[in-house]
Coordinates of C-alpha atoms and ligand atoms in Angstrom, one line a residue:
M1 CA 73.9 50.6 166.3
S2 CA 76.2 52.0 169.0
K3 CA 75.9 55.6 170.1
G4 CA 79.4 56.3 168.9
L5 CA 78.6 55.1 165.4
V6 CA 75.4 57.1 165.2
D7 CA 77.3 60.2 166.3
I8 CA 79.8 59.6 163.5
R9 CA 77.1 59.2 160.9
V10 CA 75.3 62.4 162.0
R11 CA 78.7 64.3 161.9
Q12 CA 79.4 62.8 158.4
R13 CA 76.0 64.1 157.2
E14 CA 76.6 67.5 158.6
F15 CA 80.0 67.8 157.0
L16 CA 78.7 66.7 153.6
L17 CA 75.8 69.1 153.9
A18 CA 78.1 72.0 154.7
I19 CA 80.3 71.1 151.7
S20 CA 77.5 70.8 149.2
R21 CA 76.1 74.1 150.5
A22 CA 79.5 75.7 150.0
L23 CA 79.7 74.2 146.5
T24 CA 76.3 75.4 145.4
A25 CA 76.5 78.9 147.1
E26 CA 78.9 80.0 144.4
L27 CA 81.3 81.2 147.0
D28 CA 84.8 82.0 145.9
L29 CA 87.1 79.1 145.6
G30 CA 89.1 79.9 148.7
D31 CA 86.0 79.8 150.9
V32 CA 84.9 76.5 149.4
L33 CA 88.3 75.0 150.0
R34 CA 88.4 76.3 153.5
T35 CA 85.0 74.7 154.2
I36 CA 86.2 71.3 152.9
L37 CA 89.5 71.6 154.8
Q38 CA 87.6 72.4 158.0
A39 CA 85.4 69.3 157.4
S40 CA 88.4 67.1 156.8
V41 CA 90.4 68.4 159.8
E42 CA 87.5 68.2 162.2
F43 CA 86.3 64.9 161.0
I44 CA 89.5 63.2 162.1
S45 CA 89.9 65.5 165.1
G46 CA 93.0 66.9 163.5
Y47 CA 94.6 70.2 164.4
A48 CA 95.5 71.8 161.1
G49 CA 95.3 71.4 157.4
L50 CA 96.4 72.7 154.1
V51 CA 95.3 72.6 150.4
V52 CA 97.9 72.8 147.8
L53 CA 96.9 73.3 144.2
A54 CA 98.7 72.8 140.9
D55 CA 98.6 76.0 139.0
P56 CA 98.4 75.1 135.3
T57 CA 99.3 78.6 134.2
D58 CA 102.9 78.5 135.4
H59 CA 103.1 74.8 136.5
R60 CA 103.7 75.2 140.2
F61 CA 102.1 73.9 143.3
R62 CA 100.9 76.6 145.6
V63 CA 99.1 76.8 148.9
A64 CA 95.4 77.6 148.3
A65 CA 93.9 77.2 151.8
A66 CA 95.2 76.7 155.3
L67 CA 93.6 76.1 158.6
G68 CA 95.2 76.2 162.0
I69 CA 98.6 77.3 160.6
H70 CA 99.9 80.7 161.0
K71 CA 100.6 82.6 157.8
E72 CA 104.1 83.2 159.0
A73 CA 104.7 79.4 159.2
I74 CA 103.8 79.1 155.6
E75 CA 105.8 82.2 154.6
S76 CA 108.9 80.7 156.3
Q77 CA 108.9 78.0 153.6
P78 CA 110.3 79.9 150.5
A79 CA 109.4 76.9 148.3
L80 CA 105.7 77.2 149.3
V81 CA 105.6 80.9 148.8
S82 CA 107.1 80.9 145.2
G83 CA 105.4 77.7 144.4
I84 CA 106.9 74.2 143.8
P85 CA 107.5 73.7 140.0
Y86 CA 106.4 70.6 138.2
T87 CA 106.4 69.4 134.5
A88 CA 103.0 69.4 132.9
G89 CA 101.5 66.0 132.9
Q90 CA 103.9 64.7 135.6
E91 CA 102.3 66.3 138.6
Q92 CA 102.0 62.8 140.3
D93 CA 105.8 62.5 140.4
F94 CA 106.0 65.5 142.5
L95 CA 104.1 64.0 145.3
P96 CA 107.2 62.9 147.3
I97 CA 109.0 66.2 146.7
I98 CA 106.0 68.2 147.9
G99 CA 105.9 65.7 150.7
E100 CA 109.3 67.0 151.8
E101 CA 108.2 70.5 151.8
I102 CA 105.1 69.6 153.7
Q103 CA 107.1 67.5 156.1
A104 CA 109.1 70.5 156.9
L105 CA 106.0 72.5 157.4
S106 CA 104.4 69.8 159.5
R107 CA 107.6 69.8 161.6
L108 CA 107.0 73.5 162.1
V109 CA 103.4 73.0 162.7
S110 CA 104.0 70.3 165.1
V111 CA 106.2 72.5 167.1
Q112 CA 103.3 75.0 167.2
L113 CA 100.5 72.6 167.5
D114 CA 102.0 69.3 168.7
V115 CA 101.1 67.4 165.5
S116 CA 102.7 64.2 165.0
Q117 CA 101.2 62.7 161.9
T118 CA 100.4 64.0 158.4
L119 CA 97.5 62.6 156.2
L120 CA 97.6 63.2 152.5
L121 CA 94.5 63.2 150.2
P122 CA 95.1 63.6 146.5
M123 CA 92.7 65.8 144.5
Q124 CA 92.1 64.2 141.1
S125 CA 90.3 65.5 138.0
G126 CA 90.2 62.5 135.8
D127 CA 93.8 61.3 135.6
T128 CA 95.3 64.6 136.5
L129 CA 96.4 65.5 140.0
I130 CA 95.2 69.0 140.5
G131 CA 96.1 69.3 144.2
M132 CA 96.5 67.8 147.6
V133 CA 94.7 68.1 150.9
Y134 CA 97.0 67.7 154.0
V135 CA 95.6 67.1 157.3
F136 CA 97.9 67.3 160.4
Q137 CA 96.6 65.1 163.2
D138 CA 97.6 63.4 166.4
Q139 CA 98.2 59.7 166.4
N140 CA 95.2 58.9 168.6
F141 CA 92.8 58.8 165.7
V142 CA 92.0 55.4 164.5
F143 CA 91.0 55.0 160.8
T144 CA 88.2 52.9 159.8
G145 CA 87.7 52.1 156.1
D146 CA 84.6 54.2 156.0
A147 CA 86.4 57.2 157.4
A148 CA 89.2 57.0 154.8
K149 CA 86.5 56.8 152.0
L150 CA 84.7 59.8 153.4
L151 CA 87.8 61.9 153.7
Q152 CA 88.7 61.0 150.1
S153 CA 85.2 62.1 149.0
F154 CA 85.9 65.4 150.7
A155 CA 89.0 65.8 148.6
D156 CA 87.0 64.8 145.5
Q157 CA 84.5 67.5 146.3
A158 CA 87.4 69.9 146.6
A159 CA 88.7 68.8 143.2
I160 CA 85.2 69.4 141.7
A161 CA 85.1 72.9 143.2
V162 CA 88.5 73.7 141.7
K163 CA 87.5 72.4 138.3
N164 CA 84.3 74.5 138.4
A165 CA 86.1 77.6 139.5
R166 CA 88.7 77.1 136.7
L167 CA 85.9 76.6 134.1
Y168 CA 84.2 79.7 135.4
E169 CA 87.3 81.7 135.2
Q170 CA 88.0 80.4 131.7
V171 CA 84.5 81.3 130.6
I172 CA 84.9 84.8 132.1
S173 CA 88.2 85.5 130.5
E174 CA 87.1 84.1 127.3
K175 CA 84.1 86.4 127.5
Q176 CA 86.4 89.4 128.4
R177 CA 88.6 88.5 125.5
L178 CA 85.8 88.3 123.0
N179 CA 84.4 91.5 124.4
A180 CA 87.8 93.2 123.9
I181 CA 88.0 91.9 120.4
L182 CA 84.5 93.1 119.7
Q183 CA 85.1 96.6 121.2
Q184 CA 88.4 97.0 119.5
S185 CA 87.2 95.8 116.1
A186 CA 87.6 98.5 113.4
D187 CA 84.3 97.3 112.0
G188 CA 81.0 98.2 113.6
V189 CA 79.6 95.2 115.5
M190 CA 76.1 94.8 116.9
I191 CA 74.5 91.8 118.6
L192 CA 70.7 91.5 118.6
D193 CA 68.5 89.1 120.7
A194 CA 65.8 87.1 119.1
A195 CA 63.4 90.0 119.5
L196 CA 65.8 92.3 117.6
N197 CA 66.7 94.3 120.7
I198 CA 70.3 95.5 120.7
E199 CA 72.5 93.7 123.2
V200 CA 75.9 94.8 122.2
F201 CA 77.0 97.9 120.2
N202 CA 80.7 98.3 119.9
K203 CA 82.8 101.5 119.8
A204 CA 83.3 101.5 116.0
L205 CA 79.6 101.4 115.5
S206 CA 79.1 104.3 117.9
H207 CA 81.6 106.1 115.7
I208 CA 79.8 105.3 112.5
T209 CA 76.3 106.0 113.7
G210 CA 76.9 108.7 116.3
F211 CA 74.9 106.9 119.0
R212 CA 76.6 105.9 122.3
A213 CA 76.1 102.2 123.3
S214 CA 74.3 103.4 126.4
E215 CA 71.8 105.2 124.3
V216 CA 70.8 102.2 122.2
L217 CA 71.1 99.1 124.4
N218 CA 67.8 97.3 124.7
Y219 CA 66.2 99.4 122.0
H220 CA 64.7 97.7 119.0
H221 CA 67.0 97.6 116.0
D222 CA 64.6 99.3 113.8
D223 CA 64.4 102.3 116.1
I224 CA 68.1 102.9 115.8
I225 CA 69.1 101.7 112.3
K226 CA 66.7 103.6 110.2
L227 CA 67.8 103.0 106.6
H228 CA 66.7 105.2 103.8
N229 CA 67.9 105.2 100.1
L230 CA 68.1 101.5 100.5
R231 CA 70.5 100.0 97.8
T232 CA 69.7 96.4 98.5
E233 CA 66.4 94.7 97.8
E234 CA 65.4 94.6 101.4
N235 CA 66.3 95.7 104.9
L236 CA 66.4 93.5 108.0
H237 CA 62.8 94.2 108.8
D238 CA 61.6 93.1 105.3
A239 CA 63.8 90.0 105.4
I240 CA 62.4 88.9 108.8
A241 CA 58.9 89.5 107.5
R242 CA 59.5 87.0 104.6
G243 CA 60.9 84.5 107.0
W244 CA 64.6 85.0 107.1
P245 CA 66.5 83.2 108.5
E246 CA 65.1 79.9 107.1
A247 CA 66.8 76.8 108.3
G248 CA 70.3 76.7 106.8
S249 CA 70.1 80.2 105.4
H250 CA 73.1 82.4 105.3
S251 CA 73.9 85.9 106.2
L252 CA 71.9 88.9 104.9
Y253 CA 73.4 92.0 103.4
V254 CA 71.8 95.4 103.6
E255 CA 73.0 98.7 102.3
G256 CA 71.6 102.2 102.6
D257 CA 71.9 105.6 104.3
I258 CA 71.3 106.5 107.9
K259 CA 71.1 109.9 109.5
K260 CA 73.3 110.6 112.5
P261 CA 72.0 112.5 115.4
N262 CA 74.1 115.5 114.2
G263 CA 72.3 115.4 110.8
D264 CA 75.2 114.0 108.8
V265 CA 74.2 111.2 106.4
V266 CA 76.4 108.1 106.2
T267 CA 76.1 105.1 103.9
I268 CA 76.4 101.8 105.7
G269 CA 76.7 98.2 104.6
A270 CA 75.5 95.7 107.3
T271 CA 75.8 91.9 107.2
Y272 CA 73.5 90.2 109.5
A273 CA 74.3 86.5 110.5
P274 CA 71.9 84.4 112.5
L275 CA 73.1 82.5 115.5
L276 CA 71.0 79.3 115.9
N277 CA 70.7 76.9 118.8
V278 CA 70.7 73.1 118.3
R279 CA 67.0 73.1 117.5
D280 CA 67.6 75.7 114.7
R281 CA 65.9 78.4 116.7
M282 CA 67.5 81.8 116.3
I283 CA 69.0 83.1 119.6
N284 CA 71.0 86.1 118.3
I285 CA 71.7 88.1 115.2
I286 CA 75.3 89.3 114.8
A287 CA 75.6 92.3 112.6
N288 CA 78.9 93.6 111.0
V289 CA 78.5 97.2 109.9
R290 CA 80.8 99.2 107.6
D291 CA 80.9 102.9 106.8
L292 CA 80.7 103.0 103.0
T293 CA 80.3 106.7 102.7
R294 CA 83.8 107.3 101.3
Y295 CA 83.5 104.5 98.8
R296 CA 80.2 105.9 97.6
Q297 CA 81.6 109.4 97.4
E298 CA 84.5 108.2 95.4
E299 CA 82.2 106.4 93.1
Q300 CA 80.2 109.5 92.6
L301 CA 83.4 111.5 92.0
Q302 CA 84.5 109.0 89.5
K303 CA 81.3 109.4 87.6
T304 CA 81.5 113.2 87.8
F305 CA 85.1 113.0 86.7
I306 CA 84.3 110.9 83.6
S307 CA 81.4 113.1 82.5
V308 CA 83.1 116.5 83.2
V309 CA 86.4 115.5 81.7
S310 CA 85.0 113.9 78.7
H311 CA 82.9 117.1 78.0
E312 CA 85.7 119.4 78.9
L313 CA 88.1 117.6 76.5
K314 CA 85.7 117.1 73.8
T315 CA 84.5 120.7 73.5
P316 CA 87.9 122.3 72.7
V317 CA 88.9 119.3 70.5
S318 CA 85.7 119.7 68.4
I319 CA 86.2 123.5 68.1
I320 CA 89.8 123.0 67.0
K321 CA 88.7 120.3 64.5
G322 CA 85.9 122.5 63.2
Y323 CA 88.1 125.6 62.6
A324 CA 91.0 123.4 61.1
G325 CA 88.6 121.7 58.8
T326 CA 87.1 125.0 57.6
L327 CA 90.7 126.5 57.0
K328 CA 91.6 123.4 55.1
R329 CA 88.8 123.4 52.6
K330 CA 90.2 123.4 49.0
D331 CA 87.3 125.4 47.5
A332 CA 87.9 128.4 49.8
N333 CA 90.5 131.0 49.6
W334 CA 90.5 132.6 53.1
P335 CA 91.6 136.2 53.4
R336 CA 94.5 136.8 55.8
D337 CA 92.5 138.4 58.7
V338 CA 89.9 135.5 58.7
M339 CA 92.7 133.0 58.8
E340 CA 94.4 134.9 61.7
E341 CA 91.1 134.9 63.6
Y342 CA 90.5 131.2 63.1
L343 CA 94.1 130.3 64.0
G344 CA 93.8 132.5 67.0
V345 CA 90.7 130.5 68.1
I346 CA 92.6 127.2 67.6
E347 CA 95.5 128.5 69.6
E348 CA 93.3 129.6 72.5
E349 CA 91.4 126.2 72.6
A350 CA 94.7 124.4 72.5
D351 CA 95.9 126.5 75.5
Q352 CA 92.6 125.6 77.3
L353 CA 93.3 121.9 76.6
T354 CA 96.8 122.2 77.9
D355 CA 95.6 123.9 81.1
L356 CA 93.1 121.2 81.6
I357 CA 95.6 118.4 81.1
D358 CA 97.9 120.2 83.4
N359 CA 95.2 120.4 86.1
L360 CA 94.4 116.7 85.6
L361 CA 98.0 115.7 85.9
E362 CA 98.6 117.8 89.0
A363 CA 95.4 116.2 90.6
S364 CA 96.7 112.8 89.9
R365 CA 100.2 113.7 91.3
L366 CA 98.4 114.9 94.4
Q367 CA 96.5 111.7 94.7
A368 CA 99.5 109.5 94.1
G369 CA 101.6 111.6 96.6
T370 CA 104.3 112.5 94.0
F371 CA 103.3 116.2 94.1
K372 CA 106.6 118.2 94.7
L373 CA 107.3 121.8 94.5
N374 CA 110.2 123.3 92.6
M375 CA 111.1 126.3 94.7
T376 CA 113.0 129.2 93.5
D377 CA 114.1 132.3 95.4
S378 CA 112.7 135.8 94.9
I379 CA 109.4 135.3 93.0
C380 CA 107.7 138.7 92.6
L381 CA 103.9 138.3 93.1
S382 CA 103.1 141.7 91.6
T383 CA 104.9 140.8 88.4
L384 CA 102.9 137.5 88.2
A385 CA 99.7 139.4 88.8
R386 CA 100.6 141.9 86.0
R387 CA 101.4 139.1 83.7
T388 CA 98.2 137.2 84.4
A389 CA 96.0 140.3 83.9
K390 CA 97.7 141.0 80.6
K391 CA 97.2 137.4 79.4
F392 CA 93.5 137.3 80.4
G393 CA 92.9 141.0 79.2
T394 CA 93.3 139.8 75.7
Q395 CA 90.7 137.2 76.1
T396 CA 87.8 139.3 77.4
D397 CA 86.3 142.6 76.2
D398 CA 83.8 142.8 79.2
H399 CA 86.3 142.8 82.0
T400 CA 89.1 145.3 83.0
F401 CA 91.8 144.7 85.5
E402 CA 93.0 146.9 88.3
L403 CA 96.2 146.1 90.1
D404 CA 97.0 147.5 93.5
F405 CA 100.4 146.4 95.0
P406 CA 102.3 148.5 97.4
E407 CA 105.8 149.6 96.2
K408 CA 108.5 147.2 97.3
F409 CA 106.1 144.2 97.7
P410 CA 108.3 141.5 99.3
E411 CA 109.4 138.7 97.1
V412 CA 108.7 135.1 98.1
M413 CA 110.3 131.8 97.8
A414 CA 108.0 129.7 95.7
D415 CA 107.4 127.4 92.8
E416 CA 106.8 129.9 90.0
R417 CA 105.0 127.6 87.6
R418 CA 102.6 126.5 90.3
L419 CA 102.0 130.1 91.5
T420 CA 101.2 131.0 87.9
Q421 CA 98.6 128.3 87.9
V422 CA 97.1 129.8 91.1
F423 CA 96.8 133.2 89.5
N424 CA 95.4 131.6 86.2
N425 CA 92.8 129.6 88.2
L426 CA 91.6 132.5 90.3
V427 CA 91.6 135.1 87.6
S428 CA 89.9 132.7 85.1
N429 CA 87.2 132.0 87.7
A430 CA 86.8 135.7 88.4
I431 CA 86.1 136.2 84.7
K432 CA 83.9 133.1 84.3
Y433 CA 81.6 133.8 87.3
S434 CA 81.2 137.6 86.5
P435 CA 79.0 137.2 83.4
S436 CA 78.1 140.9 83.3
G437 CA 81.7 141.9 83.1
G438 CA 83.2 144.7 85.3
V439 CA 86.4 145.4 87.1
I440 CA 88.5 142.6 88.5
K441 CA 90.9 143.8 91.1
I442 CA 94.2 142.1 92.0
G443 CA 95.8 143.6 95.1
G444 CA 98.6 142.8 97.6
T445 CA 99.0 143.5 101.3
I446 CA 101.7 142.7 103.8
Q447 CA 100.8 141.3 107.1
D448 CA 103.4 140.4 109.7
D449 CA 105.4 137.4 108.2
Y450 CA 103.0 136.9 105.4
V451 CA 102.0 138.6 102.1
N452 CA 98.4 138.5 101.0
V453 CA 97.1 138.5 97.5
S454 CA 93.4 139.2 96.8
I455 CA 91.4 138.7 93.6
T456 CA 88.1 140.4 93.7
D457 CA 85.4 140.1 91.1
P458 CA 81.9 141.7 90.7
G459 CA 80.3 138.4 89.8
I460 CA 77.6 136.2 91.2
G461 CA 79.3 135.5 94.5
I462 CA 79.6 132.2 96.6
P463 CA 77.2 131.5 99.4
A464 CA 79.1 131.2 102.7
H465 CA 77.6 127.7 103.4
E466 CA 79.4 126.4 100.4
S467 CA 82.8 127.2 101.9
H468 CA 83.6 123.6 102.9
R469 CA 82.7 122.3 99.4
I470 CA 84.3 124.8 97.2
F471 CA 87.8 123.5 97.5
Q472 CA 86.9 119.8 97.0
K473 CA 87.9 117.9 93.9
F474 CA 85.3 118.1 91.0
S475 CA 82.9 120.1 93.1
R476 CA 81.1 122.8 91.2
L477 CA 78.3 124.8 92.8
D478 CA 74.9 124.2 91.5
N479 CA 73.8 127.4 89.9
D480 CA 72.7 128.5 86.5
L481 CA 76.1 129.8 85.7
S482 CA 78.0 126.7 86.6
R483 CA 75.7 124.8 84.3
K484 CA 76.4 127.2 81.5
T485 CA 80.1 127.6 81.9
E486 CA 82.8 125.0 81.3
G487 CA 84.7 123.7 84.2
T488 CA 86.0 120.6 85.9
G489 CA 85.8 121.7 89.6
L490 CA 89.5 121.0 89.8
G491 CA 90.7 124.6 89.8
L492 CA 90.2 125.6 93.3
F493 CA 91.1 122.1 94.6
L494 CA 94.5 122.4 92.9
T495 CA 94.8 126.1 93.9
K496 CA 94.4 125.2 97.6
A497 CA 96.7 122.3 97.3
I498 CA 99.4 124.5 95.9
V499 CA 98.9 127.2 98.5
D500 CA 99.0 124.6 101.3
A501 CA 102.2 123.1 99.9
H502 CA 103.7 126.6 100.2
N503 CA 102.6 126.7 103.9
G504 CA 100.1 129.3 103.0
R505 CA 96.4 129.7 103.4
I506 CA 93.5 130.5 101.1
W507 CA 90.0 131.7 101.9
F508 CA 87.2 133.7 100.3
H509 CA 84.4 136.2 101.0
G510 CA 81.4 136.1 98.7
N511 CA 78.2 138.1 98.5
T512 CA 75.4 136.6 96.5
D513 CA 72.6 138.9 97.7
P514 CA 72.2 142.2 95.8
Q515 CA 70.2 143.7 98.7
A516 CA 73.2 143.4 100.9
G517 CA 75.3 145.6 98.4
E518 CA 77.3 144.6 95.4
T519 CA 77.6 140.9 94.7
G520 CA 80.9 139.3 94.0
T521 CA 83.7 137.3 95.5
T522 CA 87.2 137.9 96.9
F523 CA 89.7 135.1 97.0
T524 CA 92.7 135.8 99.2
F525 CA 95.8 133.7 99.6
S526 CA 98.6 134.4 101.9
L527 CA 102.2 133.0 101.6
P528 CA 105.1 133.2 104.1
K529 CA 107.5 136.2 103.2
Ligands
ADP1 P1 85.4 125.1 87.8 O1 86.2 124.4 86.8 O2 84.1 124.6 87.9 O3 85.6 126.6 87.7 P2 86.8 125.4 90.4 O4 87.4 124.5 91.3 O5 87.7 126.5 89.9 O6 86.1 124.7 89.3 O7 85.5 126.1 91.1 C1 84.6 125.4 91.8 C2 83.3 126.0 91.8 O8 83.3 127.2 92.6 C3 82.9 126.6 90.5 O9 82.1 125.7 89.7 C4 81.9 127.8 90.8 O10 80.6 127.2 91.0 C5 82.6 128.2 92.1 N1 83.4 129.4 92.0 C6 84.7 129.4 91.8 N2 85.2 130.7 91.7 C7 84.2 131.5 91.8 C8 84.0 132.9 91.7 N3 85.0 133.7 91.6 N4 82.7 133.4 91.8 C9 81.7 132.5 91.9 N5 81.8 131.2 92.0 C10 83.0 130.7 91.9

């Protein structure tokens, strides 16, 4: 073999080595293309070269790497800067057009570098032309068949590098997209590895559980999701212990309570789905987690509602029926005063029923969003207070009323019927929850742009920690008296809704501890003047 031929072979091997090193070193695409371009240019003792790639995102050919050509020379060709458009699938047809651009460039290059000939190597991926390698050379180089093949193999390597880089980009952007979907999902999502360690914990799940992702990643599932009050037959731990997921098995649903780091308890429902590989081995578990606390509370409320309301409706109805039945008896001739007493009871119970039905209607109007105030000018709160005291005074012998309103108490613009309901609810509570009787005070004060009305009773009081519960729908405090007295837990809920609708405020002070002075409660509401 001649020395010249040996030299060429050695150089060929060096170039191929450099290219395969560049390909495996996971360099960025520009570096790999430059390495290939360099090999191509040097191999034929060229002066300069250029790689042009078809960009499938906007269907334009663009310069991706250059060697031996000044940036300014490329930038002086506007078509090369903005990219040369092509129609998808017809990249091949653009070869001559791009050829023109390149010819122009090569003329420029030739001025700079004295290049006389341009060599074009298409870069193919399957049937698609994904780019071209241009080598600018002088005419002294004589091609052998081998050299042409080798040069084409450089271009093929470049095509592979581009394909790999695009696949990699696609995988990365797909991953980012999935990650974004996962993070933005309104449901809690968690991905576990095969050993049940947490790999992914999205924002919604952080919100539900109170744990930040950084606090739980790589922790075992059971250390973070500690379910109690299990409402399903098993939790993930039990299911895995009995062999879940068996081949072909479906997702697993688990429901129960967890305690947040701040002590709050939330009810969650989690669906675990196994991700199996081709050999049916589990590689991940994907868990979808929902906060069910509100549904459970609603369910509980619904149950309370039914039992409370049926009891509250039944009691007055059975009293009315009892008294009416007694009065109706043919064998009895009731004296006038007894008849009046019984009819009085019937009237009182019917009033109670009406109040209860009114409250229920108001509550459902609130829920349906059809609650509207019927405002009238100049409502006199002291008159309403007097009227309420008079009305309730006839219903109790153990309580007396004391009114304390300054003279010329400002009138307010309000819904009179609704404000009467507020007085009724607060005063009836004051009586109900003061079982030993005593004085109930209703007083008014003026403060800046507001008028305040307070109702003070000497009753059992309300513990301060119940303040967040007291105004909730159907909530009754758990004490002996609540158990003994009738009530729906709607009164304060509606009272607050009415005061809020008037742009007012309502609050209370309660003392339940006789050691700390007299027990009792003061409810105060304030309304804009
Ligand atoms: P209820 O129909 O049970 O009276 P409310 O909404 O009016 O419903 O009141 C809710 C709970 O708040 C009551 O069950 C009672 O435990 C407590 N409560 C309300 N007013 C008073 C008060 N003046 N003194 C003590 N406890 C009260």
